[in-house]
Amino acid sequence: MARLITLIALVVFAGVARAQATYVEFKDRFEKAQVIGAKDELKRLFQSHEPWAIQFVAETAEAIANSPNERIQTRFATIAETWAATKSGDFVKNMERYFSYLDPPSVRERFRIKSQYDKATNYFVEAEAAKERGKLNALAEQFKGYAEGLEALGDKYLAGNAWLFRALCLDEAHQGPSADLREVAAAYRKLVDLRIEIDLKDRFYRETEPALKRLEGLGFGGGSKGGGEEGGAGPVAATAGKSISAVPAFEVVSTLDTFSRPNYFLDDHYPIWDSIRFGKVGSVASLPRVPDSPKFIRTGSTKVEIDTDGDGVGDLEVPARGKLEPFEFEIGKGSSKRKWALLFQAGNQSDQYQGIELSNAASDENWSLFLSPGASVVADIEGVRLQVFDDNMDGAFGSAPTGYGHLGITPGLFQPEFDTMLIGEAKRAMPWSQFAKFPSGWMKLESQDGGARFLATPTEMRTGKLKLESKGVAPEYLIMQGANDFEQLYIDIAGAKEVEVPVGRYRVYWGLVAKGSKKQLVKALVLPGDNAPTYEVMEGQTVSVKFGAPYDFVFQSDVADETITISGKSIALVGAGGERYERIYGAVLRPEASYRKAGTKRGSKPASFDIIQDRDGFDRKGGYEAMWKPLDLVLPKKANEADVEVQLTEKKNKLFGKIDGTWQ
């Protein structure tokens, strides 16, 4: 859209000095060619300066209506002749007809609106240059008012331009991911339809029409309202049958590996799980994410009981041993009381955390009991088994994802945690999603009352496919999230060569890469990076999603007179698809750093980052948080080298292998 914005800024605005100067030059050349009858020169003018020719048509037609004279009429006849020789359609006749029938009150009202519109176009230039989204949003509403007013007066040409300005104020170039693409498509549609009505397929039309078709193809438009042109393909999703209501039955999940589920925590590295944390014997704690959690009481050194009746006394003993054990109990009160379950694991004296032996054994002062999700419900959807897991452990089934700022994540980023589900006989779960593919077709899913009931509505979908193109470490899961109407649609593309998805836009949401098994497993969380692309899936198309190698480092550095300080906690890895690797467990990044003067080829001798590798380093250099990333590194540099570049490389990472970072 950048070329279109530039064109409008130069052509349509009445107040842009250079545009006015160029338009004056155009009119001067026209009049000179007209006087000597240079028809070929007139044709070249119209062909090479289409926007000025269009403005000249409108201006001259208005002049004939307001103050007709022989000179103006001769000019208009020449304009009509030149237009017919170089263009197609009846735009010139339509403009003459419009202005000739415009009554005096309408002339005055049009002049008033056009004056305000011209000022707004100048404000747009200023707001667009300053990237002031608030002003652009306000201008969008003003342009809508001008467009509707001009259209009511019959000025379909200028109304179309106003609609286009509204679209530009609201598009992604100015609003980013929050852009309301339905409103953009609606404004595009108005321009296209109005241009058809006045028989003008100018550059605005030619560039807007394919942009409109793309948005309509993605489900953001409603098709043509006139003009005989082919419109959009209609809505992406449409109800195709009556909703099915199902009351599920509770089912305990007794192990971590019965099913494959997209969850960062479902492995043997329990020291990084969530936990219930106790103080001394007699201390009371609650489940960290369940609003109506019962009270857990530490009744002995390694003994925990649940207070089931709220009297402050433990009633039900929780398994708290050095092995993982499922346990069913109840949460909630009164009518909201319901079955639930967790897998509990007590810490040991010689637990491992990022390869370092640390004790999680109970002490007199504190103790932690580690938790893994163990609750699910099973519903029957017209003979198809739907099992929903409370994998984010919030006490509900089918709840919205929540982001958490765990250790090992760059500040400002969050790890999404979500419930998961199995459909039919599948052994590989997917995130709970508003839309999902069943054996019979697509369903819209709703969880009611925290999963006490599920509603499934058959839905017809226009679909395409996403295809994973992975190099390096293949993802265990790669979850894509839809946009706009499909913001609550989550779909895994790592489980098959091609995955059917509803037409629309998708972005990496969550992923997991891992190697090894049991306690030797190393892994990393995948999140969308700053430059992660949006993938547009049109009906019948297959779109590839790049992932993995080649990898590169991202980091922050502070350049002083004689040093370069590289922040260890800022270091992360990005992949070919813009994905970002965080929470690297068991394979902490340990790069080497070099610097060079910008523009030169040879870097300094590489210096290695330190990482915490033993209990002494854990105690002295930051504890648990510092174990996820390399420590800060200070590189000495020459004082006369102000403009420098830094490169991080790693010869052999346990998870990612060799990483050749770029100079930054």
PDB file of N, CA, C and O in Angstrom, residues 242-292:
ATOM      1  N   LYS A 242     -27.613 -27.956  13.714  1.00  0.00           N
ATOM      2  CA  LYS A 242     -27.976 -27.610  15.082  1.00  0.00           C
ATOM      3  C   LYS A 242     -26.827 -27.911  16.045  1.00  0.00           C
ATOM      4  O   LYS A 242     -26.069 -28.854  15.849  1.00  0.00           O
ATOM      5  N   SER A 243     -26.744 -27.127  17.083  1.00  0.00           N
ATOM      6  CA  SER A 243     -25.712 -27.332  18.090  1.00  0.00           C
ATOM      7  C   SER A 243     -25.968 -28.608  18.879  1.00  0.00           C
ATOM      8  O   SER A 243     -27.118 -28.985  19.136  1.00  0.00           O
ATOM      9  N   ILE A 244     -24.869 -29.256  19.245  1.00  0.00           N
ATOM     10  CA  ILE A 244     -24.929 -30.495  20.018  1.00  0.00           C
ATOM     11  C   ILE A 244     -24.454 -30.181  21.429  1.00  0.00           C
ATOM     12  O   ILE A 244     -23.341 -29.677  21.625  1.00  0.00           O
ATOM     13  N   SER A 245     -25.277 -30.476  22.407  1.00  0.00           N
ATOM     14  CA  SER A 245     -24.924 -30.225  23.800  1.00  0.00           C
ATOM     15  C   SER A 245     -24.524 -31.538  24.462  1.00  0.00           C
ATOM     16  O   SER A 245     -25.197 -32.563  24.291  1.00  0.00           O
ATOM     17  N   ALA A 246     -23.415 -31.502  25.202  1.00  0.00           N
ATOM     18  CA  ALA A 246     -22.927 -32.727  25.836  1.00  0.00           C
ATOM     19  C   ALA A 246     -22.433 -32.430  27.246  1.00  0.00           C
ATOM     20  O   ALA A 246     -21.688 -31.476  27.458  1.00  0.00           O
ATOM     21  N   VAL A 247     -22.871 -33.254  28.197  1.00  0.00           N
ATOM     22  CA  VAL A 247     -22.391 -33.166  29.584  1.00  0.00           C
ATOM     23  C   VAL A 247     -21.284 -34.198  29.753  1.00  0.00           C
ATOM     24  O   VAL A 247     -21.514 -35.399  29.577  1.00  0.00           O
ATOM     25  N   PRO A 248     -20.058 -33.776  30.068  1.00  0.00           N
ATOM     26  CA  PRO A 248     -18.936 -34.713  30.113  1.00  0.00           C
ATOM     27  C   PRO A 248     -18.837 -35.451  31.444  1.00  0.00           C
ATOM     28  O   PRO A 248     -19.421 -35.043  32.454  1.00  0.00           O
ATOM     29  N   ALA A 249     -18.078 -36.533  31.416  1.00  0.00           N
ATOM     30  CA  ALA A 249     -17.759 -37.299  32.621  1.00  0.00           C
ATOM     31  C   ALA A 249     -16.305 -37.059  32.988  1.00  0.00           C
ATOM     32  O   ALA A 249     -15.447 -36.893  32.113  1.00  0.00           O
ATOM     33  N   PHE A 250     -16.010 -37.036  34.281  1.00  0.00           N
ATOM     34  CA  PHE A 250     -14.648 -36.780  34.748  1.00  0.00           C
ATOM     35  C   PHE A 250     -13.777 -38.010  34.556  1.00  0.00           C
ATOM     36  O   PHE A 250     -14.229 -39.151  34.708  1.00  0.00           O
ATOM     37  N   GLU A 251     -12.498 -37.765  34.227  1.00  0.00           N
ATOM     38  CA  GLU A 251     -11.548 -38.870  34.055  1.00  0.00           C
ATOM     39  C   GLU A 251     -10.163 -38.420  34.502  1.00  0.00           C
ATOM     40  O   GLU A 251      -9.656 -37.391  34.044  1.00  0.00           O
ATOM     41  N   VAL A 252      -9.546 -39.206  35.392  1.00  0.00           N
ATOM     42  CA  VAL A 252      -8.205 -38.892  35.889  1.00  0.00           C
ATOM     43  C   VAL A 252      -7.166 -39.242  34.823  1.00  0.00           C
ATOM     44  O   VAL A 252      -7.271 -40.261  34.136  1.00  0.00           O
ATOM     45  N   VAL A 253      -6.166 -38.368  34.670  1.00  0.00           N
ATOM     46  CA  VAL A 253      -5.017 -38.642  33.804  1.00  0.00           C
ATOM     47  C   VAL A 253      -3.889 -39.099  34.723  1.00  0.00           C
ATOM     48  O   VAL A 253      -3.324 -38.309  35.480  1.00  0.00           O
ATOM     49  N   SER A 254      -3.540 -40.369  34.659  1.00  0.00           N
ATOM     50  CA  SER A 254      -2.684 -40.946  35.694  1.00  0.00           C
ATOM     51  C   SER A 254      -1.198 -40.908  35.375  1.00  0.00           C
ATOM     52  O   SER A 254      -0.371 -41.146  36.258  1.00  0.00           O
ATOM     53  N   THR A 255      -0.822 -40.619  34.121  1.00  0.00           N
ATOM     54  CA  THR A 255       0.596 -40.566  33.767  1.00  0.00           C
ATOM     55  C   THR A 255       0.845 -39.361  32.866  1.00  0.00           C
ATOM     56  O   THR A 255      -0.083 -38.755  32.325  1.00  0.00           O
ATOM     57  N   LEU A 256       2.125 -39.046  32.669  1.00  0.00           N
ATOM     58  CA  LEU A 256       2.482 -37.927  31.803  1.00  0.00           C
ATOM     59  C   LEU A 256       2.470 -38.288  30.331  1.00  0.00           C
ATOM     60  O   LEU A 256       2.297 -37.418  29.475  1.00  0.00           O
ATOM     61  N   ASP A 257       2.684 -39.544  30.013  1.00  0.00           N
ATOM     62  CA  ASP A 257       2.933 -39.924  28.627  1.00  0.00           C
ATOM     63  C   ASP A 257       1.876 -40.837  28.021  1.00  0.00           C
ATOM     64  O   ASP A 257       2.112 -41.476  26.997  1.00  0.00           O
ATOM     65  N   THR A 258       0.679 -40.917  28.630  1.00  0.00           N
ATOM     66  CA  THR A 258      -0.387 -41.708  28.007  1.00  0.00           C
ATOM     67  C   THR A 258      -0.744 -41.119  26.648  1.00  0.00           C
ATOM     68  O   THR A 258      -0.972 -41.832  25.676  1.00  0.00           O
ATOM     69  N   PHE A 259      -0.773 -39.799  26.604  1.00  0.00           N
ATOM     70  CA  PHE A 259      -1.040 -39.084  25.361  1.00  0.00           C
ATOM     71  C   PHE A 259       0.060 -38.043  25.165  1.00  0.00           C
ATOM     72  O   PHE A 259       0.681 -37.579  26.121  1.00  0.00           O
ATOM     73  N   SER A 260       0.273 -37.672  23.923  1.00  0.00           N
ATOM     74  CA  SER A 260       1.164 -36.559  23.625  1.00  0.00           C
ATOM     75  C   SER A 260       0.348 -35.276  23.692  1.00  0.00           C
ATOM     76  O   SER A 260      -0.674 -35.138  23.027  1.00  0.00           O
ATOM     77  N   ARG A 261       0.804 -34.345  24.540  1.00  0.00           N
ATOM     78  CA  ARG A 261       0.074 -33.086  24.712  1.00  0.00           C
ATOM     79  C   ARG A 261       1.024 -31.899  24.580  1.00  0.00           C
ATOM     80  O   ARG A 261       2.165 -31.972  25.041  1.00  0.00           O
ATOM     81  N   PRO A 262       0.573 -30.809  23.956  1.00  0.00           N
ATOM     82  CA  PRO A 262       1.432 -29.626  23.818  1.00  0.00           C
ATOM     83  C   PRO A 262       1.553 -28.879  25.146  1.00  0.00           C
ATOM     84  O   PRO A 262       0.749 -28.020  25.474  1.00  0.00           O
ATOM     85  N   ASN A 263       2.566 -29.232  25.910  1.00  0.00           N
ATOM     86  CA  ASN A 263       2.751 -28.663  27.236  1.00  0.00           C
ATOM     87  C   ASN A 263       4.248 -28.681  27.548  1.00  0.00           C
ATOM     88  O   ASN A 263       4.892 -29.725  27.440  1.00  0.00           O
ATOM     89  N   TYR A 264       4.794 -27.554  27.924  1.00  0.00           N
ATOM     90  CA  TYR A 264       6.225 -27.446  28.181  1.00  0.00           C
ATOM     91  C   TYR A 264       6.670 -28.318  29.348  1.00  0.00           C
ATOM     92  O   TYR A 264       7.827 -28.742  29.417  1.00  0.00           O
ATOM     93  N   PHE A 265       5.758 -28.644  30.268  1.00  0.00           N
ATOM     94  CA  PHE A 265       6.151 -29.261  31.529  1.00  0.00           C
ATOM     95  C   PHE A 265       6.011 -30.780  31.577  1.00  0.00           C
ATOM     96  O   PHE A 265       6.412 -31.389  32.563  1.00  0.00           O
ATOM     97  N   LEU A 266       5.433 -31.419  30.599  1.00  0.00           N
ATOM     98  CA  LEU A 266       5.110 -32.839  30.722  1.00  0.00           C
ATOM     99  C   LEU A 266       6.314 -33.731  30.432  1.00  0.00           C
ATOM    100  O   LEU A 266       6.368 -34.456  29.432  1.00  0.00           O
ATOM    101  N   ASP A 267       7.292 -33.684  31.314  1.00  0.00           N
ATOM    102  CA  ASP A 267       8.454 -34.561  31.224  1.00  0.00           C
ATOM    103  C   ASP A 267       9.012 -34.759  32.631  1.00  0.00           C
ATOM    104  O   ASP A 267       8.396 -34.336  33.617  1.00  0.00           O
ATOM    105  N   ASP A 268      10.175 -35.387  32.746  1.00  0.00           N
ATOM    106  CA  ASP A 268      10.713 -35.754  34.059  1.00  0.00           C
ATOM    107  C   ASP A 268      11.413 -34.609  34.792  1.00  0.00           C
ATOM    108  O   ASP A 268      11.907 -34.800  35.908  1.00  0.00           O
ATOM    109  N   HIS A 269      11.455 -33.425  34.220  1.00  0.00           N
ATOM    110  CA  HIS A 269      12.136 -32.303  34.869  1.00  0.00           C
ATOM    111  C   HIS A 269      11.180 -31.586  35.824  1.00  0.00           C
ATOM    112  O   HIS A 269      10.898 -30.390  35.673  1.00  0.00           O
ATOM    113  N   TYR A 270      10.722 -32.301  36.833  1.00  0.00           N
ATOM    114  CA  TYR A 270       9.718 -31.734  37.742  1.00  0.00           C
ATOM    115  C   TYR A 270      10.216 -30.549  38.573  1.00  0.00           C
ATOM    116  O   TYR A 270       9.402 -29.750  39.032  1.00  0.00           O
ATOM    117  N   PRO A 271      11.529 -30.372  38.800  1.00  0.00           N
ATOM    118  CA  PRO A 271      11.934 -29.198  39.600  1.00  0.00           C
ATOM    119  C   PRO A 271      11.554 -27.849  38.969  1.00  0.00           C
ATOM    120  O   PRO A 271      11.621 -26.827  39.652  1.00  0.00           O
ATOM    121  N   ILE A 272      11.160 -27.819  37.686  1.00  0.00           N
ATOM    122  CA  ILE A 272      10.742 -26.545  37.095  1.00  0.00           C
ATOM    123  C   ILE A 272       9.216 -26.466  36.969  1.00  0.00           C
ATOM    124  O   ILE A 272       8.692 -25.507  36.403  1.00  0.00           O
ATOM    125  N   TRP A 273       8.497 -27.466  37.483  1.00  0.00           N
ATOM    126  CA  TRP A 273       7.034 -27.424  37.442  1.00  0.00           C
ATOM    127  C   TRP A 273       6.499 -26.369  38.422  1.00  0.00           C
ATOM    128  O   TRP A 273       7.214 -25.871  39.295  1.00  0.00           O
ATOM    129  N   ASP A 274       5.196 -26.126  38.305  1.00  0.00           N
ATOM    130  CA  ASP A 274       4.513 -25.356  39.343  1.00  0.00           C
ATOM    131  C   ASP A 274       4.485 -26.186  40.629  1.00  0.00           C
ATOM    132  O   ASP A 274       4.620 -27.419  40.600  1.00  0.00           O
ATOM    133  N   SER A 275       4.297 -25.507  41.738  1.00  0.00           N
ATOM    134  CA  SER A 275       4.310 -26.227  43.008  1.00  0.00           C
ATOM    135  C   SER A 275       3.428 -25.529  44.028  1.00  0.00           C
ATOM    136  O   SER A 275       3.077 -24.348  43.883  1.00  0.00           O
ATOM    137  N   ILE A 276       3.058 -26.299  45.038  1.00  0.00           N
ATOM    138  CA  ILE A 276       2.454 -25.719  46.240  1.00  0.00           C
ATOM    139  C   ILE A 276       3.585 -25.509  47.237  1.00  0.00           C
ATOM    140  O   ILE A 276       4.319 -26.449  47.561  1.00  0.00           O
ATOM    141  N   ARG A 277       3.737 -24.288  47.719  1.00  0.00           N
ATOM    142  CA  ARG A 277       4.874 -23.963  48.579  1.00  0.00           C
ATOM    143  C   ARG A 277       4.418 -23.769  50.023  1.00  0.00           C
ATOM    144  O   ARG A 277       3.519 -22.973  50.288  1.00  0.00           O
ATOM    145  N   PHE A 278       5.055 -24.505  50.910  1.00  0.00           N
ATOM    146  CA  PHE A 278       4.714 -24.462  52.333  1.00  0.00           C
ATOM    147  C   PHE A 278       5.842 -23.832  53.145  1.00  0.00           C
ATOM    148  O   PHE A 278       7.014 -23.882  52.757  1.00  0.00           O
ATOM    149  N   GLY A 279       5.456 -23.265  54.261  1.00  0.00           N
ATOM    150  CA  GLY A 279       6.427 -22.840  55.261  1.00  0.00           C
ATOM    151  C   GLY A 279       6.623 -23.970  56.267  1.00  0.00           C
ATOM    152  O   GLY A 279       6.700 -25.136  55.899  1.00  0.00           O
ATOM    153  N   LYS A 280       6.630 -23.611  57.529  1.00  0.00           N
ATOM    154  CA  LYS A 280       6.822 -24.607  58.582  1.00  0.00           C
ATOM    155  C   LYS A 280       5.619 -25.543  58.679  1.00  0.00           C
ATOM    156  O   LYS A 280       4.571 -25.291  58.085  1.00  0.00           O
ATOM    157  N   VAL A 281       5.794 -26.629  59.450  1.00  0.00           N
ATOM    158  CA  VAL A 281       4.673 -27.534  59.711  1.00  0.00           C
ATOM    159  C   VAL A 281       3.525 -26.726  60.303  1.00  0.00           C
ATOM    160  O   VAL A 281       3.719 -25.898  61.195  1.00  0.00           O
ATOM    161  N   GLY A 282       2.329 -26.943  59.773  1.00  0.00           N
ATOM    162  CA  GLY A 282       1.162 -26.179  60.188  1.00  0.00           C
ATOM    163  C   GLY A 282       0.804 -25.068  59.205  1.00  0.00           C
ATOM    164  O   GLY A 282      -0.280 -24.475  59.293  1.00  0.00           O
ATOM    165  N   SER A 283       1.712 -24.769  58.272  1.00  0.00           N
ATOM    166  CA  SER A 283       1.427 -23.720  57.294  1.00  0.00           C
ATOM    167  C   SER A 283       0.370 -24.191  56.303  1.00  0.00           C
ATOM    168  O   SER A 283       0.191 -25.387  56.055  1.00  0.00           O
ATOM    169  N   VAL A 284      -0.339 -23.222  55.753  1.00  0.00           N
ATOM    170  CA  VAL A 284      -1.455 -23.499  54.847  1.00  0.00           C
ATOM    171  C   VAL A 284      -1.165 -22.856  53.496  1.00  0.00           C
ATOM    172  O   VAL A 284      -0.655 -21.735  53.416  1.00  0.00           O
ATOM    173  N   ALA A 285      -1.507 -23.550  52.411  1.00  0.00           N
ATOM    174  CA  ALA A 285      -1.298 -23.023  51.060  1.00  0.00           C
ATOM    175  C   ALA A 285      -2.476 -23.425  50.182  1.00  0.00           C
ATOM    176  O   ALA A 285      -3.295 -24.283  50.548  1.00  0.00           O
ATOM    177  N   SER A 286      -2.565 -22.771  49.029  1.00  0.00           N
ATOM    178  CA  SER A 286      -3.635 -23.065  48.068  1.00  0.00           C
ATOM    179  C   SER A 286      -3.023 -23.375  46.718  1.00  0.00           C
ATOM    180  O   SER A 286      -1.847 -23.074  46.457  1.00  0.00           O
ATOM    181  N   LEU A 287      -3.828 -23.958  45.854  1.00  0.00           N
ATOM    182  CA  LEU A 287      -3.382 -24.175  44.485  1.00  0.00           C
ATOM    183  C   LEU A 287      -3.151 -22.810  43.828  1.00  0.00           C
ATOM    184  O   LEU A 287      -3.981 -21.912  43.952  1.00  0.00           O
ATOM    185  N   PRO A 288      -2.043 -22.636  43.126  1.00  0.00           N
ATOM    186  CA  PRO A 288      -1.673 -21.298  42.656  1.00  0.00           C
ATOM    187  C   PRO A 288      -2.611 -20.685  41.623  1.00  0.00           C
ATOM    188  O   PRO A 288      -2.660 -19.471  41.494  1.00  0.00           O
ATOM    189  N   ARG A 289      -3.401 -21.501  40.891  1.00  0.00           N
ATOM    190  CA  ARG A 289      -4.194 -20.942  39.792  1.00  0.00           C
ATOM    191  C   ARG A 289      -5.689 -21.213  39.904  1.00  0.00           C
ATOM    192  O   ARG A 289      -6.446 -20.821  39.010  1.00  0.00           O
ATOM    193  N   VAL A 290      -6.110 -21.889  40.957  1.00  0.00           N
ATOM    194  CA  VAL A 290      -7.522 -22.248  41.098  1.00  0.00           C
ATOM    195  C   VAL A 290      -8.186 -21.276  42.063  1.00  0.00           C
ATOM    196  O   VAL A 290      -7.872 -21.265  43.257  1.00  0.00           O
ATOM    197  N   PRO A 291      -9.108 -20.432  41.581  1.00  0.00           N
ATOM    198  CA  PRO A 291      -9.714 -19.419  42.461  1.00  0.00           C
ATOM    199  C   PRO A 291     -10.430 -20.004  43.677  1.00  0.00           C
ATOM    200  O   PRO A 291     -10.404 -19.418  44.757  1.00  0.00           O
ATOM    201  N   ASP A 292     -11.090 -21.155  43.497  1.00  0.00           N
ATOM    202  CA  ASP A 292     -11.833 -21.761  44.610  1.00  0.00           C
ATOM    203  C   ASP A 292     -11.119 -23.008  45.132  1.00  0.00           C
ATOM    204  O   ASP A 292     -11.732 -24.029  45.411  1.00  0.00           O
TER     205      ASP A 292
END
